[in-house]
Amino acid sequence: MKFVSTRKALAATSAETVFQGLAPDGGLYVPLLEDVSGEAVNCQTLREAEEFIMSKIFDDLPQSVRTDAADRLLSRFPEEDPIPLVDVCGMKILELFHGKTGAFKDVALSMLPVFMKYAANGKRVLVLTATSGDTGSAAMQGFAGVEGTEVVVLYPNVGTSRIQRLQMTTPADANVHAIAIRGNFDDAQAAVKRIFADKAMNDEAAACGVTLSSANSINTGRLVPQIAYYILASSRIGAEFDVVVPSGNFGNILAAYYAKKLGAKIRKFVVASNVNDVLARFVKTGVYDPGENFTVTNSPSMDIRKSSNVERLLWLLNGGTVDPEKASAETERLMRDFADKGRYELNDEAKARLFADFEGEVASPEETEAEMRRVKDECGYILDPHTAVATFVARKLGYPKEGVQTVVAATATPYKFPETCLRAFSADVLDNPPKSFKDLETLPIVQTKVVDVCDIDNAIREVFRR
């Protein structure tokens, strides 16, 4: 498999895309993947699904690396059924939250360290990660103690849940670092991208024997493993289905889009947004316009206005698999519009492709908590607020439709959001937390650094100069 960048069609191997994270042209790497949608695929276990995806996209990585990555993933999830598919209120809930930190990010971030260690080939790597709540803790867990790597997580000082914050501030491994910023996720992500593009900063890190990379879903090593659980869901269902994904940085639903191209029987992709609704508006209009308003909500992992992975979708919508150079030129134009005007609009052909595959809607914080109550009262199932956004949006749009099953990606455990659950249910319904969550309450706080956005670079320098 060969990869190219979304802006100048720069070619790269799988290992290079993992090691670099962001492409040198400022874009993201995308696989030159043959579209085989409609072909049968049958993977009845998570291992089979991951091996299948890696054989299609990471086929130039040694088999031993791919096997080690799958082994590491399975060692960190329940052995019997790592990703259950359960019936709840007429929909199927794909439970992606049974890893160490209780969020879907644990799937890919259990595998990325294996890919990264191979790609680094003995070099020291500093993995920069922006997080709105879940990626940071999953990255710290995934890379904790991994030789040759340092991890720096940038997270908003205000907005994460107490549990999310504890998951980032209690890890004591010497190679993991959490830094709170006086800003939001967009500020953190912008800083990561800017640092990657800063030649002087990269040269300074190199002089210290360090290469900068990323654990965000801009990295192919984050995105590729996520495709597998949609292949697994499709194999288990054995028929066409619609998928609803609570969406922030767009990586999870993009993984579903790739899964369809590799044979998953997905009919429609439904983007579920909170009131930071740029993605829902985009899939309705073909116009990406973050606007000026940013709201801290009860679904904090979706409090994002500038979603990186949309750039990969732009490339696909503009015919990237047929004419990569033409698609890259159009994607570069759109991203230039975004830099200059703060917004961009798809051409008519790309809009038609977008509207054919995607829908989107919004749930307010009040609607989210009402949905949590409804599902518990009617079905005895407790949703986390992000998944409640998804089930609310699904119902609002009339799913399930036309006898086709609806699969909702459950992206986090409710135990990560006890404050919201207490407010939604007016009672403590979280009576059996996982041991890792119980332990958080007694662990000392060791990650205490808080910086202004303008001081992020110096905070990063402190780490790679150690």
XYZ file of C-alpha atoms in Angstrom:
466
model
C 0.000 0.000 0.000
C 1.211 3.470 -0.838
C 0.096 6.676 0.893
C 0.005 10.219 -0.474
C -0.512 13.542 1.251
C -3.788 15.396 0.856
C -2.289 18.662 -0.429
C 0.607 17.871 -2.767
C 0.216 14.089 -3.260
C 3.609 13.399 -1.642
C 4.199 9.641 -1.528
C 5.088 7.762 1.660
C 5.263 4.255 3.077
C 3.125 3.101 6.004
C 6.053 3.424 8.406
C 6.813 6.953 7.200
C 3.207 8.059 7.740
C 3.246 6.707 11.300
C 6.621 8.217 12.121
C 5.895 11.641 10.635
C 2.277 11.985 11.755
C 1.587 15.129 9.725
C 2.739 15.252 6.091
C 5.512 17.735 5.156
C 3.047 19.796 3.084
C 0.893 20.381 6.174
C -1.731 17.903 5.014
C -2.623 14.391 6.134
C -1.625 11.068 4.647
C -4.300 9.023 2.863
C -4.031 5.472 1.511
C -4.302 4.865 -2.228
C -6.987 2.327 -1.517
C -8.914 0.389 -4.126
C -12.645 0.772 -3.503
C -14.066 -2.742 -3.109
C -17.367 -1.738 -1.501
C -19.932 -4.397 -2.235
C -17.472 -7.258 -1.917
C -18.144 -9.717 0.898
C -16.000 -9.501 4.032
C -16.271 -11.890 6.964
C -14.256 -11.262 10.126
C -15.878 -12.760 13.218
C -13.246 -11.712 15.770
C -11.475 -8.443 16.485
C -8.134 -10.073 15.671
C -9.423 -11.208 12.262
C -10.774 -7.720 11.561
C -7.524 -5.970 12.552
C -5.415 -8.435 10.571
C -7.685 -7.910 7.563
C -7.409 -4.112 7.728
C -3.646 -4.168 8.229
C -3.250 -6.547 5.279
C -5.126 -4.045 3.103
C -3.564 -0.765 4.293
C -0.410 -1.532 6.310
C 0.686 -4.436 4.123
C 4.231 -3.050 3.795
C 4.756 -3.417 7.556
C 6.324 -6.778 8.496
C 3.837 -9.459 9.511
C 5.564 -9.712 12.893
C 4.823 -6.028 13.585
C 1.186 -6.437 12.610
C 0.844 -9.525 14.793
C 2.516 -7.796 17.760
C 0.141 -4.827 17.378
C -2.918 -7.096 17.380
C -1.542 -9.052 20.342
C -1.054 -5.856 22.342
C -4.574 -4.688 21.571
C -6.189 -7.949 22.616
C -4.155 -8.090 25.828
C -5.734 -4.784 26.895
C -9.385 -5.660 26.218
C -11.689 -8.350 27.630
C -10.739 -11.694 26.145
C -14.209 -13.080 25.503
C -15.849 -10.162 23.673
C -13.635 -7.067 23.412
C -16.166 -5.039 21.402
C -19.759 -6.171 22.135
C -22.663 -5.348 19.839
C -25.769 -5.091 22.017
C -29.460 -4.409 21.331
C -30.778 -1.267 23.037
C -34.097 0.436 22.306
C -34.343 -0.826 18.741
C -30.750 0.049 17.827
C -27.471 -1.820 18.032
C -24.890 -0.270 20.322
C -21.270 -0.975 19.358
C -19.482 -0.784 22.712
C -16.020 0.576 21.971
C -15.172 1.477 25.557
C -13.872 -1.694 27.213
C -10.197 -0.704 27.120
C -8.040 0.699 29.896
C -9.346 4.288 29.843
C -12.956 3.558 28.881
C -13.031 5.228 25.455
C -12.820 4.121 21.827
C -9.348 5.688 21.550
C -7.967 2.702 23.492
C -8.348 0.493 20.402
C -5.878 2.330 18.192
C -3.678 3.594 21.015
C -3.030 0.041 22.139
C -1.564 -0.640 18.672
C 0.102 2.663 17.744
C 3.096 2.214 20.103
C 4.030 -0.996 18.257
C 3.807 0.730 14.881
C 5.715 3.749 16.197
C 8.556 1.737 17.703
C 9.072 -0.084 14.394
C 8.816 3.127 12.349
C 11.240 4.990 14.629
C 13.919 2.330 14.061
C 15.812 3.204 17.226
C 15.251 6.971 17.094
C 13.848 8.811 20.099
C 10.315 10.087 19.431
C 8.332 12.808 21.163
C 4.630 12.145 20.552
C 2.608 15.377 20.706
C -1.097 14.947 21.347
C -3.957 17.429 21.550
C -7.010 16.169 23.409
C -10.511 17.278 24.266
C -10.624 14.607 26.965
C -10.178 11.012 25.800
C -7.220 10.827 23.415
C -4.822 12.176 26.027
C -5.411 9.530 28.662
C -5.447 6.752 26.044
C -2.132 7.998 24.625
C -0.580 8.145 28.089
C -1.758 4.616 28.863
C -0.717 3.322 25.462
C 2.806 4.737 25.505
C 3.525 4.507 29.249
C 6.916 2.862 29.713
C 7.494 2.325 25.973
C 11.219 2.613 25.401
C 12.419 5.452 23.179
C 9.206 7.489 23.360
C 8.025 10.532 25.268
C 4.381 11.631 25.202
C 3.132 15.174 25.757
C -0.625 15.658 26.046
C -2.139 19.147 25.720
C -5.643 19.417 27.174
C -8.057 22.269 28.025
C -7.724 23.439 31.613
C -11.519 23.820 31.711
C -14.054 21.451 30.150
C -12.907 17.887 30.748
C -14.764 15.712 33.230
C -13.168 15.048 36.623
C -12.421 11.439 35.658
C -10.906 12.457 32.322
C -8.700 14.925 34.165
C -7.629 12.363 36.766
C -6.729 9.931 33.993
C -4.295 12.529 32.658
C -2.958 13.990 35.898
C -2.242 10.788 37.874
C 0.030 8.766 35.499
C 3.523 8.733 37.023
C 5.537 7.031 34.276
C 8.621 9.090 33.500
C 7.933 9.239 29.754
C 4.372 10.659 29.861
C 3.489 14.306 30.418
C 0.123 16.096 30.606
C 0.019 19.870 30.209
C -3.172 21.839 30.793
C -3.595 24.907 28.590
C -5.625 28.006 29.240
C -7.582 27.496 26.044
C -9.728 24.920 24.241
C -9.077 21.844 22.094
C -8.819 23.885 18.908
C -5.995 25.894 20.511
C -4.212 22.680 21.479
C -4.610 21.102 18.047
C -3.504 24.274 16.284
C -0.381 24.345 18.448
C 0.468 20.734 17.605
C 0.076 21.336 13.867
C 2.050 24.573 14.024
C 4.905 22.901 15.915
C 5.057 20.108 13.338
C 5.331 22.717 10.574
C 7.944 24.829 12.431
C 11.323 23.931 10.919
C 13.261 25.727 13.644
C 11.401 23.823 16.364
C 11.949 20.518 14.593
C 15.640 21.296 14.068
C 15.958 22.162 17.745
C 14.346 18.855 18.712
C 16.592 16.981 16.269
C 19.661 18.587 17.862
C 18.473 16.955 21.098
C 18.142 13.605 19.322
C 14.334 13.781 19.165
C 11.841 13.447 16.290
C 8.336 14.885 16.700
C 5.272 12.775 15.881
C 1.612 12.579 16.886
C -0.905 10.243 18.541
C -3.909 12.206 17.293
C -6.003 10.749 14.506
C -3.993 12.833 12.040
C -1.603 9.864 12.405
C -2.455 6.890 10.188
C -1.508 4.576 13.053
C -4.483 5.986 14.948
C -6.947 5.926 12.087
C -6.277 2.523 10.509
C -6.997 0.289 13.559
C -10.365 2.005 14.052
C -11.599 0.766 10.672
C -11.549 -2.807 11.982
C -14.426 -2.540 14.437
C -16.807 -1.428 11.688
C -15.698 -4.409 9.604
C -16.379 -6.576 12.658
C -19.841 -5.053 13.165
C -20.696 -5.578 9.498
C -19.591 -9.209 9.621
C -21.710 -9.864 12.712
C -24.815 -8.182 11.325
C -24.465 -9.741 7.899
C -26.756 -7.203 6.261
C -26.855 -3.522 5.309
C -26.907 -1.054 8.194
C -26.684 2.671 8.924
C -24.049 3.956 11.349
C -24.391 6.880 13.770
C -21.217 8.304 15.314
C -20.837 11.073 17.916
C -18.255 13.165 16.122
C -15.591 15.628 17.226
C -12.372 15.355 15.216
C -14.109 13.205 12.553
C -11.671 10.285 12.760
C -14.140 7.694 14.049
C -16.785 8.238 11.393
C -14.075 8.518 8.731
C -12.908 5.051 9.817
C -16.448 3.814 9.111
C -16.285 5.457 5.679
C -13.070 3.577 4.912
C -14.661 0.385 6.237
C -17.378 0.685 3.607
C -14.745 0.980 0.892
C -13.250 -2.268 2.203
C -16.523 -4.184 2.176
C -18.551 -3.172 5.258
C -22.264 -3.060 4.382
C -22.861 0.516 5.530
C -25.637 2.473 3.821
C -25.607 5.889 5.520
C -23.181 7.760 7.794
C -24.867 9.936 10.423
C -22.799 12.655 12.092
C -24.058 13.380 15.613
C -22.942 16.764 16.968
C -23.436 18.675 20.176
C -24.052 22.438 20.023
C -20.509 22.883 18.676
C -22.219 21.833 15.481
C -19.763 22.593 12.681
C -19.720 18.958 11.463
C -23.501 18.570 11.376
C -23.776 21.826 9.426
C -21.003 20.758 7.061
C -22.614 17.478 6.032
C -25.928 19.292 5.505
C -24.567 22.190 3.425
C -21.111 21.328 2.074
C -19.838 24.498 3.762
C -17.277 24.194 6.556
C -17.588 27.248 8.777
C -16.619 26.929 12.458
C -18.034 30.339 13.312
C -17.063 32.269 16.402
C -19.060 30.475 19.083
C -17.522 27.796 21.270
C -19.454 26.126 24.077
C -18.229 23.899 26.890
C -20.805 21.087 27.044
C -21.580 17.852 28.900
C -20.106 15.901 25.947
C -16.611 17.449 26.161
C -14.827 15.130 23.726
C -16.957 16.716 20.984
C -16.254 20.311 21.984
C -14.284 20.872 18.782
C -14.797 23.347 15.945
C -11.818 22.538 13.698
C -11.885 18.850 12.847
C -8.666 17.599 11.275
C -9.907 14.434 9.610
C -12.403 16.270 7.420
C -9.398 17.030 5.212
C -9.098 13.331 4.366
C -12.783 13.269 3.442
C -12.293 16.303 1.182
C -9.621 14.397 -0.706
C -11.911 11.389 -1.125
C -14.921 13.488 -2.151
C -12.803 15.117 -4.821
C -11.961 11.778 -6.430
C -8.658 11.043 -4.714
C -8.700 7.323 -5.381
C -9.132 8.006 -9.136
C -6.926 11.081 -9.625
C -4.791 11.737 -6.498
C -3.000 14.788 -7.877
C -6.229 16.531 -8.941
C -7.845 15.736 -5.562
C -4.801 17.042 -3.703
C -4.842 20.282 -5.680
C -8.524 20.824 -4.833
C -7.973 19.926 -1.179
C -5.072 22.362 -0.992
C -7.307 25.073 -2.456
C -9.995 24.409 0.138
C -7.499 24.440 3.010
C -6.037 27.690 1.677
C -9.549 29.153 1.713
C -9.896 27.967 5.292
C -6.622 29.645 6.282
C -7.473 32.892 4.488
C -11.241 33.173 5.052
C -11.945 30.886 8.020
C -14.333 28.770 5.924
C -14.569 26.827 2.677
C -17.241 25.412 0.382
C -17.160 22.185 -1.637
C -17.687 22.218 -5.381
C -20.998 20.840 -6.683
C -19.640 17.383 -7.538
C -18.100 16.911 -4.101
C -21.296 18.173 -2.454
C -23.338 15.583 -4.313
C -21.064 12.811 -3.064
C -21.222 14.161 0.492
C -25.014 14.429 0.550
C -25.407 10.943 -0.917
C -23.564 9.329 1.988
C -23.888 11.602 5.038
C -26.539 13.121 7.284
C -26.111 15.141 10.445
C -28.015 16.624 13.368
C -27.489 18.200 16.765
C -28.347 17.482 20.405
C -28.224 20.206 23.042
C -26.890 19.484 26.553
C -30.475 19.387 27.852
C -31.563 16.998 25.101
C -28.529 14.840 25.805
C -29.391 14.366 29.477
C -33.069 13.782 28.663
C -31.968 11.072 26.223
C -29.829 9.445 28.913
C -32.909 9.299 31.171
C -35.143 7.981 28.406
C -32.857 5.110 27.480
C -32.385 4.110 31.106
C -36.109 4.274 31.880
C -37.238 2.468 28.721
C -34.403 -0.008 28.208
C -32.404 -0.184 31.452
C -29.198 0.866 29.690
C -26.936 3.731 30.796
C -25.404 5.794 28.007
C -22.503 8.174 28.356
C -23.375 11.695 27.151
C -21.553 11.361 23.806
C -23.406 8.185 22.877
C -26.649 9.812 24.064
C -26.021 12.604 21.542
C -25.836 9.879 18.884
C -29.013 8.007 19.866
C -30.926 11.308 20.161
C -29.761 12.406 16.701
C -30.642 8.992 15.276
C -34.211 9.240 16.602
C -34.498 12.873 15.497
C -33.658 11.829 11.940
C -36.043 8.881 12.036
C -33.589 5.981 12.402
C -33.918 3.041 12.102
C -35.328 3.549 8.593
C -36.823 1.260 5.957
C -36.136 -1.923 7.869
C -32.362 -1.282 7.908
C -30.622 -1.708 11.254
C -28.943 1.234 12.943
C -25.555 0.841 14.640
C -24.558 3.519 17.152
C -20.888 3.854 18.067
C -20.724 3.988 21.878
C -17.526 5.951 22.242
C -17.094 6.045 26.023
C -18.247 4.447 29.249
C -20.620 6.479 31.441
C -18.131 6.007 34.300
C -16.001 8.701 32.689
C -18.782 11.264 33.258
C -20.157 10.813 36.797
C -21.117 14.489 37.131
C -23.322 14.383 34.044
C -24.831 11.051 35.063
C -25.664 12.376 38.522
C -27.337 15.429 37.038
C -29.200 13.420 34.391
C -30.525 10.735 36.744
C -30.716 12.724 40.007
C -29.078 9.705 41.643
C -25.780 7.849 41.671
C -26.435 5.050 39.183
C -22.762 4.230 38.592
C -22.463 1.640 41.331
C -19.847 -0.725 39.920
C -16.936 1.225 38.436
C -14.033 -0.650 36.828
C -11.045 -1.102 39.134
C -8.947 1.341 37.110
C -11.577 4.018 37.756
C -11.735 3.267 41.490
C -7.953 3.505 41.743
C -7.983 7.020 40.267
C -9.584 8.365 43.446
C -6.586 7.395 45.590
C -3.690 8.094 43.230
C -1.622 11.260 43.787
C -1.779 14.106 41.279
C 1.637 14.243 39.626
C 0.932 16.117 36.377
C 0.392 19.702 37.501
C 1.708 21.970 34.726
C -0.685 24.643 33.405
C 0.393 27.078 30.668
C -0.988 29.840 28.507
C -1.360 29.035 24.801
C 1.577 31.332 24.025
C 3.841 29.273 26.317
C 3.133 25.846 24.780
C 6.352 25.829 22.716
C 8.532 26.390 25.758
C 6.708 23.645 27.658
C 7.452 21.232 24.793
C 11.100 22.323 24.722
C 11.433 21.484 28.405
C 10.495 17.894 27.612
C 12.778 17.222 24.646
C 15.722 19.014 26.277
C 15.640 16.692 29.295
